[in-house]
Coordinates of C-alpha atoms in Angstrom, one line a residue:
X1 CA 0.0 0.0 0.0
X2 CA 1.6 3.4 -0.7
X3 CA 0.0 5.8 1.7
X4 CA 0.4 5.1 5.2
X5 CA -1.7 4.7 7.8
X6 CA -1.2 8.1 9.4
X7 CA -1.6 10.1 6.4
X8 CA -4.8 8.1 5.2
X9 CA -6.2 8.9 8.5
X10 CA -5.5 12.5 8.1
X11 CA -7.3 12.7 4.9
X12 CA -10.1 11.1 6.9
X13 CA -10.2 13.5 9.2
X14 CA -10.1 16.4 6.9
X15 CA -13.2 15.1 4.8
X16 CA -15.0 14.5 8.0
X17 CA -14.7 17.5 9.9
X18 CA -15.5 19.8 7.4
X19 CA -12.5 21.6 6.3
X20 CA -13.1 21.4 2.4
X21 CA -15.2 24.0 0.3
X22 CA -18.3 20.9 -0.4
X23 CA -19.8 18.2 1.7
X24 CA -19.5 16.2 -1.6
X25 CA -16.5 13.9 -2.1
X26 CA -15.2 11.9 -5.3
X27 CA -12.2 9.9 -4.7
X28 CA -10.2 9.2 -8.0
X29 CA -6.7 7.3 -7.5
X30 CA -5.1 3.9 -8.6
X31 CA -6.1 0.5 -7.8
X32 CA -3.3 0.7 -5.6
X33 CA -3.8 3.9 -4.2
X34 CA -5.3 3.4 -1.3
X35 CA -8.9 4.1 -1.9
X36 CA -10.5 1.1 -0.2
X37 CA -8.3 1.7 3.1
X38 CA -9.7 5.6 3.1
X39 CA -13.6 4.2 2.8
X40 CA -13.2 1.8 5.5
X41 CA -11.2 3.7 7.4
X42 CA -13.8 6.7 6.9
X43 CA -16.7 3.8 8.0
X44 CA -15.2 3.6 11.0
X45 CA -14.7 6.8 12.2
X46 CA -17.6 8.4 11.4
X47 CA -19.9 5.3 12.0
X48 CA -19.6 5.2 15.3
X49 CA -21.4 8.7 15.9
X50 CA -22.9 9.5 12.2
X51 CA -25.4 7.7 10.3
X52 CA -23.7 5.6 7.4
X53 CA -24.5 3.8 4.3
X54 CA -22.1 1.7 2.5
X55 CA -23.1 -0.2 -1.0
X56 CA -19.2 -1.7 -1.8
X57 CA -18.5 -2.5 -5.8
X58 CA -19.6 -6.0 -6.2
X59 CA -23.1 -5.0 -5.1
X60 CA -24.8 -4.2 -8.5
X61 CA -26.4 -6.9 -9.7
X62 CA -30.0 -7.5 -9.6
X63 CA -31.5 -11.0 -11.0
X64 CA -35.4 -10.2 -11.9
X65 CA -35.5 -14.1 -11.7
X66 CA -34.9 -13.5 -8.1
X67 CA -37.6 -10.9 -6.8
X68 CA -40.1 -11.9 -4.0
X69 CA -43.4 -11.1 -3.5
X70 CA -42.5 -9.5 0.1
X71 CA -45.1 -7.9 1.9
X72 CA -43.9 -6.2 4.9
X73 CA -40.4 -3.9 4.8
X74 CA -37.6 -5.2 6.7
X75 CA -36.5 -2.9 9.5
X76 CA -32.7 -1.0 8.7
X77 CA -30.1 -2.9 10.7
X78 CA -26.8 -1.9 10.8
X79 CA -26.3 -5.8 9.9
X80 CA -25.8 -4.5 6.2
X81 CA -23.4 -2.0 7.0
X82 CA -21.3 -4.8 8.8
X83 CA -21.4 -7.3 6.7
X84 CA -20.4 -5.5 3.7
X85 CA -16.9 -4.7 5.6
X86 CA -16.2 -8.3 6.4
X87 CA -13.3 -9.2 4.8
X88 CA -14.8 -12.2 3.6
X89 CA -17.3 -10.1 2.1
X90 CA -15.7 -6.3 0.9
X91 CA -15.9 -6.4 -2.8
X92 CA -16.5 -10.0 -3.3
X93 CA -19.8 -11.2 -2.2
X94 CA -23.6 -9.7 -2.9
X95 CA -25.0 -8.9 0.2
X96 CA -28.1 -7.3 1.2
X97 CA -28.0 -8.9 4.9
X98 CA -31.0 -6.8 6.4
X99 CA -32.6 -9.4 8.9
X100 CA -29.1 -10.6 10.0
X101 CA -29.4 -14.1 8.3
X102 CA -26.8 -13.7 5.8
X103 CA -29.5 -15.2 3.4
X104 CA -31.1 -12.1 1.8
X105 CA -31.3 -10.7 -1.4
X106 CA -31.9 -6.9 -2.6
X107 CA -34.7 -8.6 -5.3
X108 CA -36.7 -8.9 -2.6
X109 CA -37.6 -6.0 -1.3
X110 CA -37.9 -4.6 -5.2
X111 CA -41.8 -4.9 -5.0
X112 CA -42.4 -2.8 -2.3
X113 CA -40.7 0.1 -4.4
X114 CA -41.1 -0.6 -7.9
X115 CA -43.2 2.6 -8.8
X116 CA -40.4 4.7 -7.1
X117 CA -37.3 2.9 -8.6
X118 CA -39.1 2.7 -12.2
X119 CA -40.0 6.4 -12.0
X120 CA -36.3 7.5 -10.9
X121 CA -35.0 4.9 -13.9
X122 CA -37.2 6.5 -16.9
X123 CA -36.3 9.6 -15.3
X124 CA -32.4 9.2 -15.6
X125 CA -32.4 6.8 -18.7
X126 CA -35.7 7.8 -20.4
X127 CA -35.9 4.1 -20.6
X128 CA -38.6 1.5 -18.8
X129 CA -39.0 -1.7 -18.1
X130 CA -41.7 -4.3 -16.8
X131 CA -40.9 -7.0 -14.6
X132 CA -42.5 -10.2 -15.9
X133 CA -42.6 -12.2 -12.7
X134 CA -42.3 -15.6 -13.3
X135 CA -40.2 -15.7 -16.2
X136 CA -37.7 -18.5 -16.2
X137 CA -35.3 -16.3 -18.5
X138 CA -35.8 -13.5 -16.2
X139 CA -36.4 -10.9 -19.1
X140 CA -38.3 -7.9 -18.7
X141 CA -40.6 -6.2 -20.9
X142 CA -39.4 -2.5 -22.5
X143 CA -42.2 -2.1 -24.1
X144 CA -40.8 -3.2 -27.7
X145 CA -40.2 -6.1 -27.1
X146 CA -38.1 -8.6 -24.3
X147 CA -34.6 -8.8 -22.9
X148 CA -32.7 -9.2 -20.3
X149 CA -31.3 -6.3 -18.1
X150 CA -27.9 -5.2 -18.9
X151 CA -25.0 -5.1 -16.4
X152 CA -25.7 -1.5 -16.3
X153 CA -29.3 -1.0 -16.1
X154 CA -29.2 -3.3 -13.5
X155 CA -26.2 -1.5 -11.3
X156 CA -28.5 1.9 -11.5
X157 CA -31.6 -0.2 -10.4
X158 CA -29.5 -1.8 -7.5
X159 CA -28.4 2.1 -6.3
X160 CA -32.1 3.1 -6.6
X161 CA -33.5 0.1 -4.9
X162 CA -30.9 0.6 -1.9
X163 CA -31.3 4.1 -1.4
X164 CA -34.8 4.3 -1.3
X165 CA -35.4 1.9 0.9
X166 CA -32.3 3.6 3.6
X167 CA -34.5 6.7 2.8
X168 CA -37.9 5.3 3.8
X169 CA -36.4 2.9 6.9
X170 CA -33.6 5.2 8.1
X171 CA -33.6 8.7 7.5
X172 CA -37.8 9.2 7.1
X173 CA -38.2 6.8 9.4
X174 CA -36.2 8.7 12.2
X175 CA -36.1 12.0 10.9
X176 CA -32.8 12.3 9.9
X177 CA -31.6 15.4 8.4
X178 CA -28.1 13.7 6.8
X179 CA -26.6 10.5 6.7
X180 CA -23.0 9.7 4.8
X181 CA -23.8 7.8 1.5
X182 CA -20.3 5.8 0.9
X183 CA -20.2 3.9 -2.5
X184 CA -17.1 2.1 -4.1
X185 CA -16.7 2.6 -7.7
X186 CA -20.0 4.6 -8.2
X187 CA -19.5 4.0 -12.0
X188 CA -19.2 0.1 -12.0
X189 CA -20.7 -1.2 -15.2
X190 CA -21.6 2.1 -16.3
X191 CA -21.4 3.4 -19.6
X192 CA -19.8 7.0 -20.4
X193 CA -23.5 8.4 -20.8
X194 CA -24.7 7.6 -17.4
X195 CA -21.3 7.7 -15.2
X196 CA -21.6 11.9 -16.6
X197 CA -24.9 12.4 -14.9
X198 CA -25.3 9.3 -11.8
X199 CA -23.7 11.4 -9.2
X200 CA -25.3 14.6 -10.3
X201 CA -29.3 12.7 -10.5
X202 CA -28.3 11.3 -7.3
X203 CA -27.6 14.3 -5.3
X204 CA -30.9 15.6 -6.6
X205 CA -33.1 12.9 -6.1
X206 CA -31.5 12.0 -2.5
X207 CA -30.5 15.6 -1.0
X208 CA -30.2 14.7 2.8
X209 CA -27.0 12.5 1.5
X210 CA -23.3 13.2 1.6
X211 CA -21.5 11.8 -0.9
X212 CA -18.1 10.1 -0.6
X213 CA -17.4 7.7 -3.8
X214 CA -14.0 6.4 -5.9
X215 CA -14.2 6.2 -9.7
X216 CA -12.3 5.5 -12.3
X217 CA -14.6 7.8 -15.0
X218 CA -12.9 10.5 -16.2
X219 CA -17.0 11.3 -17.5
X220 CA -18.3 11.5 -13.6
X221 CA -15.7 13.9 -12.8
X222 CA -15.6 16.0 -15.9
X223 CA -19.6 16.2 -15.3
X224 CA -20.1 15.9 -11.5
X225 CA -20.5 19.1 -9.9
X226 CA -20.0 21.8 -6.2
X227 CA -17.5 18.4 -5.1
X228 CA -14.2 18.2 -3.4
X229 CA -11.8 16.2 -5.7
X230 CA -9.1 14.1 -3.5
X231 CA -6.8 13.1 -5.8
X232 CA -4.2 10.0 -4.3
X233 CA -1.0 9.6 -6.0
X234 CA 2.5 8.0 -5.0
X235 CA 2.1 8.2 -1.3
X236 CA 0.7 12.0 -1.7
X237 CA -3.2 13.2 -2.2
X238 CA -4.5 16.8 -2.8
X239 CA -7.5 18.2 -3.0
X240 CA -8.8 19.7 -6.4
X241 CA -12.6 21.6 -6.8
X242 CA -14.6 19.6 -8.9
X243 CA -16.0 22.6 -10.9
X244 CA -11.8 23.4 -12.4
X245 CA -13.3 20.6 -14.9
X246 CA -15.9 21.0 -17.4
X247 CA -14.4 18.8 -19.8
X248 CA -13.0 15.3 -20.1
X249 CA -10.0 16.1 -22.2
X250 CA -9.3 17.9 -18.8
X251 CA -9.9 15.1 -16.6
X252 CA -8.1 12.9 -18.6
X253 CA -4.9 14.7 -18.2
X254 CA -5.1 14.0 -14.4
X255 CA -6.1 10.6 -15.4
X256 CA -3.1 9.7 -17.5
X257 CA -0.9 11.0 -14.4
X258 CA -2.5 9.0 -12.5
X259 CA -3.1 6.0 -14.3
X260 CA 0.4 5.7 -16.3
X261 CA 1.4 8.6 -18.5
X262 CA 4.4 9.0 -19.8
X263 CA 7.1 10.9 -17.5
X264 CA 7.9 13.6 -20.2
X265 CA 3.9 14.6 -20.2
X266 CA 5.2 17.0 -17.5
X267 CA 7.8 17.8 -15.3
X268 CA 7.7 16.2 -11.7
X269 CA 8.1 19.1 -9.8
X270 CA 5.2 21.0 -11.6
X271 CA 3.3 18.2 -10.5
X272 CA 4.4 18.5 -7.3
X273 CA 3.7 22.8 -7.5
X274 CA 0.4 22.3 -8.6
X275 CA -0.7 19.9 -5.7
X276 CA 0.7 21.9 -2.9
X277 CA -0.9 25.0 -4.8
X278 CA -4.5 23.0 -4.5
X279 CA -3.5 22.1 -1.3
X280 CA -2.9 26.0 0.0
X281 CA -6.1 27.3 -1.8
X282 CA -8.1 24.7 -0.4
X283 CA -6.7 25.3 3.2
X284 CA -5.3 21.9 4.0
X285 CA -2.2 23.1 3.8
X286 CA 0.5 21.3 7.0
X287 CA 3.9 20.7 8.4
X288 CA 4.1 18.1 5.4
X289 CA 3.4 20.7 2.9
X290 CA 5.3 23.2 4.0
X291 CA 8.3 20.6 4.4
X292 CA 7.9 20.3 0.8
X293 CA 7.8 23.7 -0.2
X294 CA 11.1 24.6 1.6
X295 CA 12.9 22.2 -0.1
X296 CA 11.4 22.9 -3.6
X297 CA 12.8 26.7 -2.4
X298 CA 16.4 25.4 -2.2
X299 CA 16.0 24.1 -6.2
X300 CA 17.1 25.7 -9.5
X301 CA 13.2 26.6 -10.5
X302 CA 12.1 27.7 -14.0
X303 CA 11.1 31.1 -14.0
X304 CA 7.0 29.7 -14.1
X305 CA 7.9 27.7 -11.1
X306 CA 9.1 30.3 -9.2
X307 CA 5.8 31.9 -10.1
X308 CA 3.9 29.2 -8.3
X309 CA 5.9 29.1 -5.9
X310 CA 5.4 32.8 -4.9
X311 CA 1.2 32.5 -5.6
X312 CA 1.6 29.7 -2.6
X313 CA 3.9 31.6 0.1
X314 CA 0.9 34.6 -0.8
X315 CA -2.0 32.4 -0.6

């Protein structure tokens, strides 16, 4: 893992206790990055005293041949929460574990929402479906004709179905005002048109959430917006506003950084300038930082870098 323990909790503690311009958060980084130590790390310190809810990468599926005719909703437990952190569990077993059996499935609970998760569904995709219960194939009917539910249709119904019923259970249910909404790879089996707009319907359609989710969609965060950007690379993070992006060919310069571009793209140290600059600006600046910057000081700079280097000392 490249980020230690210490600094992964201090980017923890920043997003938590309210230090960054938006209650919104969109973690982008590697696969080795660090991302899945920062949500569960995140789970447990703000569990204990906040309300939480955590839907982890491997849960988007949903098997129509699967849904129940249940009649009465399960109470929340916090049994879905823990479960989903198990490390016999965290991204590699479905889970919807809401009486504590270990035996449940999200399908079943689809009846007793189906108008509210096919009215956000046409909404967002201007698409619609009708479950055909019964069918051995498990298709559904569109309208034109049959077919099964795509990987990605099915991931957006699986969001829908979970957060409605937290909504109705947990936050109506005891008046919540806000709750943390934690999702891992928000874009999983997503296509480019519908990773652009997911996070932005969802804050919308669910406004008593805050958000904290990874990608890897250079769409969500080109399109996403009023966000706090925490970028982890190489054992450093920064923090970047969301809204310095309104296009991809933007995004995807951070992206090929991040993800493997070549080392002549740009030199290190202006990569180095402009996260301690994003750092400054967004006032998460620390003995780390300015550690940094004083040795950067004591360097042969261009005359641009010595540029940045002034607009951080006069932040």
């Amino acid at each position: 893992m490249r980020f230690g323990l210490e600094m992964m909790r201090d980017i923890v503690e920043t997003i938590d206790t309210d230090q960054l311009p938006y209650a919104d958060n969109v973690v982008i980084g590697d696969n080795s990055s660090g991302k899945t130590m920062l949500l569960k790390l995140f789970i447990e310190r703000v569990g204990k005293e906040e309300n939480v809810y955590f839907i982890d990468a491997v849960n988007r599926g949903f098997d129509v041949k699967r849904i129940s005719k249940t009649e009465k909703k399960p109470e929340y437990k916090r049994t879905i929460l823990e479960t989903r952190l198990r490390e016999t569990n965290f991204n590699l077993q479905d889970s919807f574990n809401c009486y504590g059996t270990s035996t449940e499935r999200v399908e079943m609970i689809y009846g007793l929402y189906e108008e509210e998760v096919q009215n956000l569904f046409y909404e967002m995709t201007g698409d619609q479906f009708r479950v055909l219960y019964g069918d051995p194939l498990g298709e559904v009917d569109f309208g034109e004709g049959r077919g099964l539910l795509s990987s990605g249709y099915q991931a957006i119904v699986r969001i829908f179905l979970e957060l409605l019923y937290y909504q109705d259970m947990e936050i109506e249910k005891r008046r919540l005002e806000r709750a943390w909404v934690i999702v891992d790879e928000l874009d999983e089996f997503l296509s480019p048109r519908y990773s652009a707009v997911f996070l932005n319907f969802l804050k919308k359609k669910f406004p008593w959430a805050r958000w904290l989710i990874t990608s890897h969609s250079c769409d969500l965060v080109a399109y996403t917006q009023n966000a706090n950007l925490v970028v982890l690379e190489n054992g450093n993070w920064e923090i970047i506003d969301i809204n310095d992006y309104s296009s991809v060919s933007e995004v995807q310069i951070v992206f090929r950084r991040l993800f493997g571009a070549p080392a002549e793209v740009e030199p290190q140290m202006n990569n180095v300038l402009r996260r301690l600059l994003n750092n400054k600006m967004n006032h998460i600046w620390g003995s780390e930082n300015e550690r940094c910057l004083k040795q950067i000081e004591e360097q042969e700079l261009t005359a641009s870098q010595r540029i940045i280097v002034d607009q951080i000392r006069k932040w």
